Structure formats: C-alpha cells, structure tokens
Amino acid sequence: MIAYNLKCADGHEFEGWFASSAAFDEQAATGKLLCPLCNSRKVEKAMMAPAVSGTKKPEFSAEDVKAVHQYMSGVRKYVLEHGEDVGKDFPEEARKIHYGETAQRPIYGEATLKEATELIEEGVKVAPLPPDVDKLAN
Ligand SMILES: [Zn+2]
C-alpha cells in the first residue's frame, strides 16, 4: 500500500491509499479519483505522504544474516586454508596465473581498489575476500 496526498482543482487536500503507484495512475487516468469534499474529478497528486502501511517486512531476517555470515566465514576459511598468501604481490601473481605464466593455484593477498579494478577489467578472476565476520561481531 502506498499513500498519496491528493489535491483537487479547488485546492482541497486529502489522502488516498493505493495498492501501488501503478494503481494510482490507472485510477487517475480513468477518472475514478474523486475529491471527498466537493466531488471534483480533477484530482492530482500533491506531495507523497511519508507513510507506508506497517506490513512491510524487514529485508533481511536474523536467519538470513546468520546464513550470510556462515557463508562468508566458510569462504574465508577455505581461501585461507587452501590459498597461498602472496601479500602485496597479489596483482602481479593473479595476472601471471591468468596468463598461464605460473602454476594455477588459489592465492590471496593485498590489492588496492585501483589494482583490483584493473585486474577485473583484464578479465582476471578476482574477488574480495570476505571480512572476518567473527571478529567484526566482537
Ligand atoms: Zn475538492
């Protein structure tokens, strides 16, 4: 549900509730909007009311957040256990692996945002290592 402040040609302001902005557009286009004070059909949107119905659910439930944290911890753990820490050589090593100049292996290390962007633009498969969520939580 969405609330609009509506206004008729005579300047009467009132509030109308609609299933969606498309529903408002349809009712306005078909002349179904009526001013409750003077029955004028010349009704238009005033300002959008800063109110929405209270049925909107939060975007992420606690379970969702927990699942994401577990996933991120899992990825981080896997990379740290199986990857080779190449530190600041990461961009160079990632490039070498991409162009087959060195052995294919999982690596991790440091790259600036600029370096990471350049790698991605070259088609090198890199991904940011998820933060240590267990540490962030504490
Ligand atoms: Zn009116």
mmCIF file with all atom_site columns, C-alpha atoms in Angstrom, residues 34-108:
data_model
loop_
_atom_site.group_PDB
_atom_site.id
_atom_site.type_symbol
_atom_site.label_atom_id
_atom_site.label_alt_id
_atom_site.label_comp_id
_atom_site.label_asym_id
_atom_site.label_entity_id
_atom_site.label_seq_id
_atom_site.pdbx_PDB_ins_code
_atom_site.Cartn_x
_atom_site.Cartn_y
_atom_site.Cartn_z
_atom_site.occupancy
_atom_site.B_iso_or_equiv
_atom_site.pdbx_formal_charge
_atom_site.auth_seq_id
_atom_site.auth_comp_id
_atom_site.auth_asym_id
_atom_site.auth_atom_id
_atom_site.pdbx_PDB_model_num
ATOM 1  C CA . LEU A 1 34  ? -12.914 11.932  -6.518  1.00 0.00 ? 34  LEU A CA 1
ATOM 2  C CA . CYS A 1 35  ? -12.438 14.791  -4.103  1.00 0.00 ? 35  CYS A CA 1
ATOM 3  C CA . PRO A 1 36  ? -14.377 13.802  -0.917  1.00 0.00 ? 36  PRO A CA 1
ATOM 4  C CA . LEU A 1 37  ? -15.165 17.437  -0.192  1.00 0.00 ? 37  LEU A CA 1
ATOM 5  C CA . CYS A 1 38  ? -16.504 18.762  -3.493  1.00 0.00 ? 38  CYS A CA 1
ATOM 6  C CA . ASN A 1 39  ? -16.730 15.621  -5.650  1.00 0.00 ? 39  ASN A CA 1
ATOM 7  C CA . SER A 1 40  ? -14.390 17.164  -8.189  1.00 0.00 ? 40  SER A CA 1
ATOM 8  C CA . ARG A 1 41  ? -12.786 14.647  -10.521 1.00 0.00 ? 41  ARG A CA 1
ATOM 9  C CA . LYS A 1 42  ? -9.892  16.964  -11.210 1.00 0.00 ? 42  LYS A CA 1
ATOM 10 C CA . VAL A 1 43  ? -7.631  15.330  -8.684  1.00 0.00 ? 43  VAL A CA 1
ATOM 11 C CA . GLU A 1 44  ? -3.894  15.191  -8.822  1.00 0.00 ? 44  GLU A CA 1
ATOM 12 C CA . LYS A 1 45  ? -1.024  14.078  -6.664  1.00 0.00 ? 45  LYS A CA 1
ATOM 13 C CA . ALA A 1 46  ? 0.220   16.624  -4.171  1.00 0.00 ? 46  ALA A CA 1
ATOM 14 C CA . MET A 1 47  ? 3.250   15.515  -2.207  1.00 0.00 ? 47  MET A CA 1
ATOM 15 C CA . MET A 1 48  ? 3.861   11.890  -1.394  1.00 0.00 ? 48  MET A CA 1
ATOM 16 C CA . ALA A 1 49  ? 2.917   11.117  2.176   1.00 0.00 ? 49  ALA A CA 1
ATOM 17 C CA . PRO A 1 50  ? 5.857   9.782   4.133   1.00 0.00 ? 50  PRO A CA 1
ATOM 18 C CA . ALA A 1 51  ? 3.734   6.909   5.337   1.00 0.00 ? 51  ALA A CA 1
ATOM 19 C CA . VAL A 1 52  ? 3.541   3.310   4.239   1.00 0.00 ? 52  VAL A CA 1
ATOM 20 C CA . SER A 1 53  ? 1.452   0.562   5.717   1.00 0.00 ? 53  SER A CA 1
ATOM 21 C CA . GLY A 1 54  ? 3.046   -1.350  8.559   1.00 0.00 ? 54  GLY A CA 1
ATOM 22 C CA . THR A 1 55  ? 3.062   -4.685  6.760   1.00 0.00 ? 55  THR A CA 1
ATOM 23 C CA . LYS A 1 56  ? 6.477   -4.283  5.140   1.00 0.00 ? 56  LYS A CA 1
ATOM 24 C CA . LYS A 1 57  ? 8.859   -6.937  6.343   1.00 0.00 ? 57  LYS A CA 1
ATOM 25 C CA . PRO A 1 58  ? 12.484  -6.170  7.108   1.00 0.00 ? 58  PRO A CA 1
ATOM 26 C CA . GLU A 1 59  ? 14.643  -7.035  4.115   1.00 0.00 ? 59  GLU A CA 1
ATOM 27 C CA . PHE A 1 60  ? 16.811  -9.498  5.997   1.00 0.00 ? 60  PHE A CA 1
ATOM 28 C CA . SER A 1 61  ? 15.749  -11.727 8.809   1.00 0.00 ? 61  SER A CA 1
ATOM 29 C CA . ALA A 1 62  ? 18.153  -12.688 11.575  1.00 0.00 ? 62  ALA A CA 1
ATOM 30 C CA . GLU A 1 63  ? 18.420  -16.143 9.969   1.00 0.00 ? 63  GLU A CA 1
ATOM 31 C CA . ASP A 1 64  ? 19.402  -14.591 6.638   1.00 0.00 ? 64  ASP A CA 1
ATOM 32 C CA . VAL A 1 65  ? 22.151  -12.566 8.259   1.00 0.00 ? 65  VAL A CA 1
ATOM 33 C CA . LYS A 1 66  ? 23.392  -15.639 10.105  1.00 0.00 ? 66  LYS A CA 1
ATOM 34 C CA . ALA A 1 67  ? 23.415  -17.681 6.886   1.00 0.00 ? 67  ALA A CA 1
ATOM 35 C CA . VAL A 1 68  ? 25.388  -14.986 5.067   1.00 0.00 ? 68  VAL A CA 1
ATOM 36 C CA . HIS A 1 69  ? 27.871  -14.777 7.930   1.00 0.00 ? 69  HIS A CA 1
ATOM 37 C CA . GLN A 1 70  ? 28.306  -18.539 7.877   1.00 0.00 ? 70  GLN A CA 1
ATOM 38 C CA . TYR A 1 71  ? 28.825  -18.468 4.126   1.00 0.00 ? 71  TYR A CA 1
ATOM 39 C CA . MET A 1 72  ? 31.356  -15.661 4.366   1.00 0.00 ? 72  MET A CA 1
ATOM 40 C CA . SER A 1 73  ? 33.203  -17.409 7.191   1.00 0.00 ? 73  SER A CA 1
ATOM 41 C CA . GLY A 1 74  ? 33.254  -20.569 5.082   1.00 0.00 ? 74  GLY A CA 1
ATOM 42 C CA . VAL A 1 75  ? 34.675  -18.822 2.019   1.00 0.00 ? 75  VAL A CA 1
ATOM 43 C CA . ARG A 1 76  ? 37.260  -17.012 4.099   1.00 0.00 ? 76  ARG A CA 1
ATOM 44 C CA . LYS A 1 77  ? 38.283  -20.194 5.876   1.00 0.00 ? 77  LYS A CA 1
ATOM 45 C CA . TYR A 1 78  ? 38.570  -22.095 2.590   1.00 0.00 ? 78  TYR A CA 1
ATOM 46 C CA . VAL A 1 79  ? 40.708  -19.420 0.952   1.00 0.00 ? 79  VAL A CA 1
ATOM 47 C CA . LEU A 1 80  ? 42.987  -19.036 3.951   1.00 0.00 ? 80  LEU A CA 1
ATOM 48 C CA . GLU A 1 81  ? 43.442  -22.807 4.259   1.00 0.00 ? 81  GLU A CA 1
ATOM 49 C CA . HIS A 1 82  ? 43.887  -23.626 0.585   1.00 0.00 ? 82  HIS A CA 1
ATOM 50 C CA . GLY A 1 83  ? 45.269  -20.438 -0.850  1.00 0.00 ? 83  GLY A CA 1
ATOM 51 C CA . GLU A 1 84  ? 48.770  -19.095 -0.887  1.00 0.00 ? 84  GLU A CA 1
ATOM 52 C CA . ASP A 1 85  ? 49.359  -15.752 0.766   1.00 0.00 ? 85  ASP A CA 1
ATOM 53 C CA . VAL A 1 86  ? 51.235  -13.681 -1.794  1.00 0.00 ? 86  VAL A CA 1
ATOM 54 C CA . GLY A 1 87  ? 50.763  -10.433 0.099   1.00 0.00 ? 87  GLY A CA 1
ATOM 55 C CA . LYS A 1 88  ? 51.399  -7.287  -1.896  1.00 0.00 ? 88  LYS A CA 1
ATOM 56 C CA . ASP A 1 89  ? 52.406  -9.332  -4.963  1.00 0.00 ? 89  ASP A CA 1
ATOM 57 C CA . PHE A 1 90  ? 48.773  -10.291 -5.391  1.00 0.00 ? 90  PHE A CA 1
ATOM 58 C CA . PRO A 1 91  ? 48.020  -8.237  -8.534  1.00 0.00 ? 91  PRO A CA 1
ATOM 59 C CA . GLU A 1 92  ? 51.183  -9.497  -10.257 1.00 0.00 ? 92  GLU A CA 1
ATOM 60 C CA . GLU A 1 93  ? 50.631  -13.119 -9.237  1.00 0.00 ? 93  GLU A CA 1
ATOM 61 C CA . ALA A 1 94  ? 46.964  -13.013 -10.191 1.00 0.00 ? 94  ALA A CA 1
ATOM 62 C CA . ARG A 1 95  ? 47.984  -11.732 -13.634 1.00 0.00 ? 95  ARG A CA 1
ATOM 63 C CA . LYS A 1 96  ? 50.652  -14.446 -14.068 1.00 0.00 ? 96  LYS A CA 1
ATOM 64 C CA . ILE A 1 97  ? 48.112  -17.145 -13.179 1.00 0.00 ? 97  ILE A CA 1
ATOM 65 C CA . HIS A 1 98  ? 45.569  -15.622 -15.541 1.00 0.00 ? 98  HIS A CA 1
ATOM 66 C CA . TYR A 1 99  ? 48.047  -15.561 -18.445 1.00 0.00 ? 99  TYR A CA 1
ATOM 67 C CA . GLY A 1 100 ? 49.380  -19.023 -17.609 1.00 0.00 ? 100 GLY A CA 1
ATOM 68 C CA . GLU A 1 101 ? 52.848  -17.765 -16.698 1.00 0.00 ? 101 GLU A CA 1
ATOM 69 C CA . THR A 1 102 ? 52.796  -19.600 -13.390 1.00 0.00 ? 102 THR A CA 1
ATOM 70 C CA . ALA A 1 103 ? 51.044  -22.552 -11.798 1.00 0.00 ? 103 ALA A CA 1
ATOM 71 C CA . GLN A 1 104 ? 47.270  -22.387 -11.394 1.00 0.00 ? 104 GLN A CA 1
ATOM 72 C CA . ARG A 1 105 ? 46.587  -22.156 -7.683  1.00 0.00 ? 105 ARG A CA 1
ATOM 73 C CA . PRO A 1 106 ? 44.347  -20.265 -5.319  1.00 0.00 ? 106 PRO A CA 1
ATOM 74 C CA . ILE A 1 107 ? 46.067  -17.221 -3.945  1.00 0.00 ? 107 ILE A CA 1
ATOM 75 C CA . TYR A 1 108 ? 45.136  -14.352 -1.733  1.00 0.00 ? 108 TYR A CA 1
#
